[in-house]
Amino acid sequence: MLGIVELPPGIDPLARATDEQDVPLQDITAAPRSYTVEVELTGATSWHSSCSCDESGELLCAHGAALLYRWLAQPAGFEPRIQPSAAQEKPVPRPSPTASRPSTAREALKAESLPNPPANNAVRYSPDLVNILVQIGLGELRGIAREYNLATNGLSRQQLAEQIVRAMKQPDVVRKVATTLEKPQRQLLAALSLAGGLVHDDDLRGLFERFSLGQPAQLQRALLALQGKALLFRVNSFNADLLARNGGPGDLLDIGWFVPAEIRAALRVFVPVTSFDPEQPDEHKGLPRVQDLPPLRILADLLLVARALDGMRIEPEDAWPAAPASEPEQPVIHPNTAGSSHTALLSQPKELASPALLEALKKKVSFAPSFLRFAIQVLLLAGIVQRPEREAPFLRILPDAAQLLLGSNQAEVLSDLFKLWLQSPSVAELFALQEDGIRLLCRMTPLNVPLLRAGELAEENADARRTLVDLLAQAPIGQWMQFTAFSRFVYRLNPLLLQRRQRLLPAPHWWLEAETGKVLKPLHLGDWQRAELLYVARLIMGPLHWWGLCDVALSSQGRLLAFRMTAVARWLLHNIPLDLEIPDEEATPDTPEVLENGQVLLPSSARYWPIIQLFEQCAEATGVARSQLRYRFTPQALSQALSQGYQMTRLLEVLRQLVARSPQEEGPAAQLLARLERWLAGYGRARIYTGVTIVEAIDTSVMRELTATTSLDEYVIRSLHPTIVVVKPDATERLSDELKRRGQSPLIYNEDLYGSE
């Protein structure tokens, strides 16, 4: 592992103090420090490490230990390197973030950005196929070469393996080989590709049975056929180079099967679709309600929520903490089963927004509580909204949040936010099942200590979220898909969507219940539909729809009937550029709404960004009202804008056009325009006076002495500076005489005698 451990300015908490050399405090706090650390694990208790701190010894230095702890806590933050045989080399692992807060929203996104999500038919970790093929017997290797029409005479095992890999990288050759497979074999290969390309032995047998591909003997024959054509490989240990993200953690898998990335890319397997016509009314449910969002709409909504949160006070009794919890929330003991089976009912963790916060937020913006929880989560992850501190229990947003979310880099910002949300561990979607009556329970020790380790539920939820997104990345774009058929396919493909890690434990650490004492078993279709099905539906109707990845068709009761992937999904999941319409500046002059108190309301939308940018530069943001951005003009904000060189011509033009369209001649808009014109007319006006007499002292102490010993106060007209005053013309002779009587000779400069300076 290779990473960078960055420390903020301040005393290094990882450095060891020595008695021989004491580093001065000013040298430590001068600038943040950065340590490059490399750790190579050679065994369960052995390693080789190097660090730029130059600390030597048998034990890891504190920076190396910090890198290891980071890897254990958030393995998704590290991205492995590609072997030299790959086309491109992956970047180094993500540096560990510093404790200092970013000063701008763009820096916050760069500090929190994570690796790209896997594209369609792409394995996150690409193994070295040459090394795998070399381990196969020479006879089997020659049989594989003949399947690809390769010459085998006189070639060594290494040369045969290299020729096979070169042939596998040619899509046409791979497709020709795949056409020789029988139908069940092709279906098995397609299912394995859609399942992520990596499955455990037990999962493979279950997948074969759920798709009804044949008898157990046919499974073995299909595996041998796929192996004989190098379309499927069996491995005995999944290390970091062989493990794909969709397959789960490598230390949980001993024996399994994987489809190479080259095969998946060549075959282009898509999710099977049951078509749906949203314009065809149902006999009992009527015409479905289609909900689609404009591209990038989520950025405008996030800005609206951020402005509503800005300055909001967090009361002491609010359960929402000032910092994210590092330990799992202490579960509430279930009263019916705590004494017998040692189980506990999990309560909502503190990292999720409290009901009190959501209730206060709903009074400002008209969004559903589910979207508000999602928006708060994304804004906190990106650092756009800063959590309150103990000394100042107020939420704050970064000053350039509007420029970030609605400016010219919207596409790049949306991509960064989506990657950040997709890779971040969270329990939000899992605990949202409680709204449907699903309870989360965990196992306890005899001493009533939960068996859940820190972050276990968040990792389970993050894995399920990524698995579903990877599957949707292989769905056709722009085609309506019936959700019932899609959910049945998800069940056949991966019934352990939410509890993948629990199947390897003798007794699961946690489980789901819809009724007291009745555990929902995901391998049973009826139980799966009561929990995992709701999870998939909520994820599609919620975050994926809000991100703009899919449009949804709902019944009159709000149930998900169908969905379709949009052009945004092609962009975010496949890196295909998205064509965006440029806002028309001339089409938005009548957007502002002026209130009676002189404040201005603007819709939060990228279409109105040119006008919003004017108000961001020249006015003071005062939150939201009527689900719109609210601004107020103050002399301080206007003065600051003028001092930064902003021109007010465009602002006055917008307000004049608004007044011209207003039905009231002397309404709030006209009053606001008159006030701004009056302020601008008086701002920076200079008056030049000639023929005045000025008294200047060398410093303030001399000026105080003059005031005390002479009659200077009687002649002062205006004080320009603590050491410069304007006096009456006849004061020159009298003040000069008073100073001469005290033995002092003032320097007198006469413009008539010496000319102007």
mmCIF file of C-alpha atoms in Angstrom, residues 594-600 631-633 668 671-672 675:
data_model
loop_
_atom_site.group_PDB
_atom_site.id
_atom_site.type_symbol
_atom_site.label_atom_id
_atom_site.label_comp_id
_atom_site.label_asym_id
_atom_site.label_seq_id
_atom_site.Cartn_x
_atom_site.Cartn_y
_atom_site.Cartn_z
ATOM 1 C CA VAL A 594 -39.091 41.835 -4.913
ATOM 2 C CA LEU A 595 -40.794 41.607 -1.509
ATOM 3 C CA GLU A 596 -42.260 44.476 0.483
ATOM 4 C CA ASN A 597 -39.202 44.618 2.752
ATOM 5 C CA GLY A 598 -36.893 45.098 -0.256
ATOM 6 C CA GLN A 599 -35.537 41.540 -0.306
ATOM 7 C CA VAL A 600 -35.365 39.657 -3.611
ATOM 8 C CA TYR A 631 -31.060 38.154 -1.169
ATOM 9 C CA ARG A 632 -30.821 41.555 0.499
ATOM 10 C CA PHE A 633 -28.954 44.654 -0.678
ATOM 11 C CA PRO A 668 -41.235 47.352 -4.080
ATOM 12 C CA GLN A 671 -38.348 51.508 -4.494
ATOM 13 C CA LEU A 672 -35.442 49.068 -4.544
ATOM 14 C CA ARG A 675 -32.481 53.125 -3.413
#
